[in-house]
PDB file of N, CA and C in Angstrom:
ATOM      1  N   MET T   1       8.180   4.432 -24.938  1.00 75.00           N
ATOM      2  CA  MET T   1       9.569   4.694 -25.028  1.00 75.00           C
ATOM      3  C   MET T   1      10.177   3.900 -26.210  1.00 75.00           C
ATOM      4  N   GLU T   2      11.133   4.513 -26.936  1.00 90.00           N
ATOM      5  CA  GLU T   2      11.774   3.838 -28.022  1.00 90.00           C
ATOM      6  C   GLU T   2      12.838   2.962 -27.463  1.00 90.00           C
ATOM      7  N   THR T   3      13.287   2.015 -28.340  1.00 92.00           N
ATOM      8  CA  THR T   3      14.335   1.113 -27.874  1.00 92.00           C
ATOM      9  C   THR T   3      15.607   1.813 -27.451  1.00 92.00           C
ATOM     10  N   ASN T   4      15.921   2.777 -28.130  1.00 95.00           N
ATOM     11  CA  ASN T   4      17.232   3.538 -27.634  1.00 95.00           C
ATOM     12  C   ASN T   4      17.075   4.176 -26.305  1.00 95.00           C
ATOM     13  N   GLN T   5      15.944   4.753 -26.169  1.00 96.00           N
ATOM     14  CA  GLN T   5      15.652   5.343 -24.899  1.00 96.00           C
ATOM     15  C   GLN T   5      15.651   4.426 -23.689  1.00 96.00           C
ATOM     16  N   ILE T   6      15.105   3.259 -23.986  1.00 96.00           N
ATOM     17  CA  ILE T   6      15.047   2.226 -22.913  1.00 96.00           C
ATOM     18  C   ILE T   6      16.491   1.771 -22.659  1.00 96.00           C
ATOM     19  N   LYS T   7      17.262   1.564 -23.662  1.00 97.00           N
ATOM     20  CA  LYS T   7      18.699   1.078 -23.441  1.00 97.00           C
ATOM     21  C   LYS T   7      19.529   2.203 -22.717  1.00 97.00           C
ATOM     22  N   GLU T   8      19.287   3.453 -23.036  1.00 98.00           N
ATOM     23  CA  GLU T   8      19.911   4.518 -22.268  1.00 98.00           C
ATOM     24  C   GLU T   8      19.544   4.588 -20.872  1.00 98.00           C
ATOM     25  N   LYS T   9      18.269   4.400 -20.574  1.00 98.00           N
ATOM     26  CA  LYS T   9      17.729   4.452 -19.151  1.00 98.00           C
ATOM     27  C   LYS T   9      18.365   3.336 -18.380  1.00 98.00           C
ATOM     28  N   ILE T  10      18.289   2.156 -18.967  1.00 98.00           N
ATOM     29  CA  ILE T  10      18.880   0.906 -18.269  1.00 98.00           C
ATOM     30  C   ILE T  10      20.412   1.230 -17.858  1.00 98.00           C
ATOM     31  N   GLN T  11      21.119   1.765 -18.832  1.00 98.00           N
ATOM     32  CA  GLN T  11      22.511   2.150 -18.689  1.00 98.00           C
ATOM     33  C   GLN T  11      22.706   3.095 -17.567  1.00 98.00           C
ATOM     34  N   GLU T  12      21.882   4.201 -17.572  1.00 98.00           N
ATOM     35  CA  GLU T  12      21.904   5.126 -16.471  1.00 98.00           C
ATOM     36  C   GLU T  12      21.597   4.553 -15.060  1.00 98.00           C
ATOM     37  N   LEU T  13      20.557   3.632 -14.962  1.00 98.00           N
ATOM     38  CA  LEU T  13      20.294   2.976 -13.833  1.00 98.00           C
ATOM     39  C   LEU T  13      21.416   2.030 -13.291  1.00 98.00           C
ATOM     40  N   GLU T  14      22.062   1.316 -14.224  1.00 98.00           N
ATOM     41  CA  GLU T  14      23.057   0.394 -13.848  1.00 98.00           C
ATOM     42  C   GLU T  14      24.318   1.265 -13.366  1.00 98.00           C
ATOM     43  N   ASN T  15      24.534   2.383 -14.034  1.00 98.00           N
ATOM     44  CA  ASN T  15      25.703   3.216 -13.610  1.00 98.00           C
ATOM     45  C   ASN T  15      25.366   3.750 -12.070  1.00 98.00           C
ATOM     46  N   TRP T  16      24.052   4.044 -11.927  1.00 97.00           N
ATOM     47  CA  TRP T  16      23.743   4.515 -10.595  1.00 97.00           C
ATOM     48  C   TRP T  16      23.970   3.448  -9.483  1.00 97.00           C
ATOM     49  N   LEU T  17      23.653   2.252  -9.895  1.00 97.00           N
ATOM     50  CA  LEU T  17      23.919   1.149  -8.969  1.00 97.00           C
ATOM     51  C   LEU T  17      25.387   0.946  -8.630  1.00 97.00           C
ATOM     52  N   VAL T  18      26.214   1.203  -9.660  1.00 97.00           N
ATOM     53  CA  VAL T  18      27.716   1.087  -9.481  1.00 97.00           C
ATOM     54  C   VAL T  18      28.213   2.195  -8.517  1.00 97.00           C
ATOM     55  N   GLU T  19      27.683   3.308  -8.728  1.00 97.00           N
ATOM     56  CA  GLU T  19      28.051   4.466  -7.889  1.00 97.00           C
ATOM     57  C   GLU T  19      27.410   4.564  -6.563  1.00 97.00           C
ATOM     58  N   ASN T  20      26.344   3.860  -6.339  1.00 97.00           N
ATOM     59  CA  ASN T  20      25.657   3.876  -5.002  1.00 97.00           C
ATOM     60  C   ASN T  20      25.444   2.392  -4.574  1.00 97.00           C
ATOM     61  N   PRO T  21      26.407   1.668  -4.343  1.00 93.00           N
ATOM     62  CA  PRO T  21      26.245   0.191  -4.096  1.00 93.00           C
ATOM     63  C   PRO T  21      25.433  -0.058  -2.793  1.00 93.00           C
ATOM     64  N   SER T  22      25.405   0.820  -1.729  1.00 95.00           N
ATOM     65  CA  SER T  22      24.791   0.501  -0.479  1.00 95.00           C
ATOM     66  C   SER T  22      23.521   1.388  -0.300  1.00 95.00           C
ATOM     67  N   SER T  23      22.953   1.941  -1.353  1.00 95.00           N
ATOM     68  CA  SER T  23      21.867   2.728  -1.145  1.00 95.00           C
ATOM     69  C   SER T  23      20.612   2.003  -0.855  1.00 95.00           C
ATOM     70  N   PRO T  24      19.739   2.630   0.087  1.00 97.00           N
ATOM     71  CA  PRO T  24      18.453   1.866   0.394  1.00 97.00           C
ATOM     72  C   PRO T  24      17.531   1.744  -0.804  1.00 97.00           C
ATOM     73  N   GLU T  25      17.757   2.534  -1.911  1.00 97.00           N
ATOM     74  CA  GLU T  25      16.954   2.519  -3.023  1.00 97.00           C
ATOM     75  C   GLU T  25      17.337   1.444  -4.023  1.00 97.00           C
ATOM     76  N   ARG T  26      18.371   0.693  -3.667  1.00 97.00           N
ATOM     77  CA  ARG T  26      18.904  -0.320  -4.637  1.00 97.00           C
ATOM     78  C   ARG T  26      17.788  -1.277  -5.197  1.00 97.00           C
ATOM     79  N   ASN T  27      17.013  -1.756  -4.318  1.00 97.00           N
ATOM     80  CA  ASN T  27      16.071  -2.810  -4.778  1.00 97.00           C
ATOM     81  C   ASN T  27      15.128  -2.142  -5.742  1.00 97.00           C
ATOM     82  N   LEU T  28      14.740  -0.941  -5.513  1.00 97.00           N
ATOM     83  CA  LEU T  28      13.653  -0.174  -6.389  1.00 97.00           C
ATOM     84  C   LEU T  28      14.432  -0.093  -7.767  1.00 97.00           C
ATOM     85  N   ILE T  29      15.752   0.386  -7.710  1.00 97.00           N
ATOM     86  CA  ILE T  29      16.398   0.582  -9.121  1.00 97.00           C
ATOM     87  C   ILE T  29      16.542  -0.705  -9.835  1.00 97.00           C
ATOM     88  N   GLU T  30      16.895  -1.819  -9.066  1.00 98.00           N
ATOM     89  CA  GLU T  30      17.011  -3.139  -9.723  1.00 98.00           C
ATOM     90  C   GLU T  30      15.628  -3.544 -10.289  1.00 98.00           C
ATOM     91  N   SER T  31      14.554  -3.214  -9.639  1.00 98.00           N
ATOM     92  CA  SER T  31      13.277  -3.579 -10.145  1.00 98.00           C
ATOM     93  C   SER T  31      12.927  -2.809 -11.272  1.00 98.00           C
ATOM     94  N   ASP T  32      13.292  -1.585 -11.407  1.00 98.00           N
ATOM     95  CA  ASP T  32      13.016  -0.696 -12.606  1.00 98.00           C
ATOM     96  C   ASP T  32      13.893  -1.213 -13.753  1.00 98.00           C
ATOM     97  N   ILE T  33      15.128  -1.729 -13.542  1.00 98.00           N
ATOM     98  CA  ILE T  33      15.866  -2.218 -14.615  1.00 98.00           C
ATOM     99  C   ILE T  33      15.253  -3.474 -15.156  1.00 98.00           C
ATOM    100  N   LYS T  34      14.689  -4.313 -14.295  1.00 98.00           N
ATOM    101  CA  LYS T  34      14.006  -5.553 -14.799  1.00 98.00           C
ATOM    102  C   LYS T  34      12.810  -5.145 -15.649  1.00 98.00           C
ATOM    103  N   LYS T  35      12.040  -4.198 -15.152  1.00 98.00           N
ATOM    104  CA  LYS T  35      10.801  -3.726 -15.889  1.00 98.00           C
ATOM    105  C   LYS T  35      11.270  -3.205 -17.292  1.00 98.00           C
ATOM    106  N   LEU T  36      12.241  -2.358 -17.323  1.00 98.00           N
ATOM    107  CA  LEU T  36      12.842  -1.927 -18.592  1.00 98.00           C
ATOM    108  C   LEU T  36      13.285  -3.002 -19.588  1.00 98.00           C
ATOM    109  N   ARG T  37      13.969  -3.988 -19.025  1.00 97.00           N
ATOM    110  CA  ARG T  37      14.446  -4.992 -19.932  1.00 97.00           C
ATOM    111  C   ARG T  37      13.366  -5.888 -20.471  1.00 97.00           C
ATOM    112  N   THR T  38      12.254  -6.043 -19.644  1.00 97.00           N
ATOM    113  CA  THR T  38      10.989  -6.732 -20.120  1.00 97.00           C
ATOM    114  C   THR T  38      10.357  -5.902 -21.291  1.00 97.00           C
ATOM    115  N   LEU T  39      10.288  -4.612 -21.068  1.00 95.00           N
ATOM    116  CA  LEU T  39       9.701  -3.741 -22.029  1.00 95.00           C
ATOM    117  C   LEU T  39      10.595  -3.887 -23.417  1.00 95.00           C
ATOM    118  N   LEU T  40      11.903  -3.878 -23.219  1.00 94.00           N
ATOM    119  CA  LEU T  40      12.741  -3.990 -24.351  1.00 94.00           C
ATOM    120  C   LEU T  40      12.434  -5.328 -25.086  1.00 94.00           C
ATOM    121  N   GLU T  41      12.395  -6.340 -24.396  1.00 93.00           N
ATOM    122  CA  GLU T  41      12.068  -7.738 -24.992  1.00 93.00           C
ATOM    123  C   GLU T  41      10.773  -7.595 -25.816  1.00 93.00           C
ATOM    124  N   LYS T  42       9.789  -7.093 -25.149  1.00 90.00           N
ATOM    125  CA  LYS T  42       8.448  -6.968 -25.811  1.00 90.00           C
ATOM    126  C   LYS T  42       8.535  -6.112 -27.109  1.00 90.00           C
ATOM    127  N   ASN T  43       9.349  -5.141 -27.082  1.00 86.00           N
ATOM    128  CA  ASN T  43       9.466  -4.242 -28.250  1.00 86.00           C
ATOM    129  C   ASN T  43      10.156  -4.984 -29.395  1.00 86.00           C
ATOM    130  N   HIS T  44      10.842  -6.058 -29.120  1.00 81.00           N
ATOM    131  CA  HIS T  44      11.525  -6.849 -30.170  1.00 81.00           C
ATOM    132  C   HIS T  44      10.692  -7.980 -30.743  1.00 81.00           C
ATOM    133  N   GLU T  45       9.536  -8.279 -30.113  1.00 77.00           N
ATOM    134  CA  GLU T  45       8.663  -9.391 -30.624  1.00 77.00           C
ATOM    135  C   GLU T  45       7.896  -8.919 -31.742  1.00 77.00           C
TER     136      GLU T  45
END
């Protein structure tokens, strides 16, 4: 994934969390966000 794609996906997932604060999938989404942020950091190295 390119940097812009990663940033867009992070934004989509964060928006999803705001819209679905009590979803049972919340932990999974938060985990995905962390993975994407790590990927973003590695792309900048």
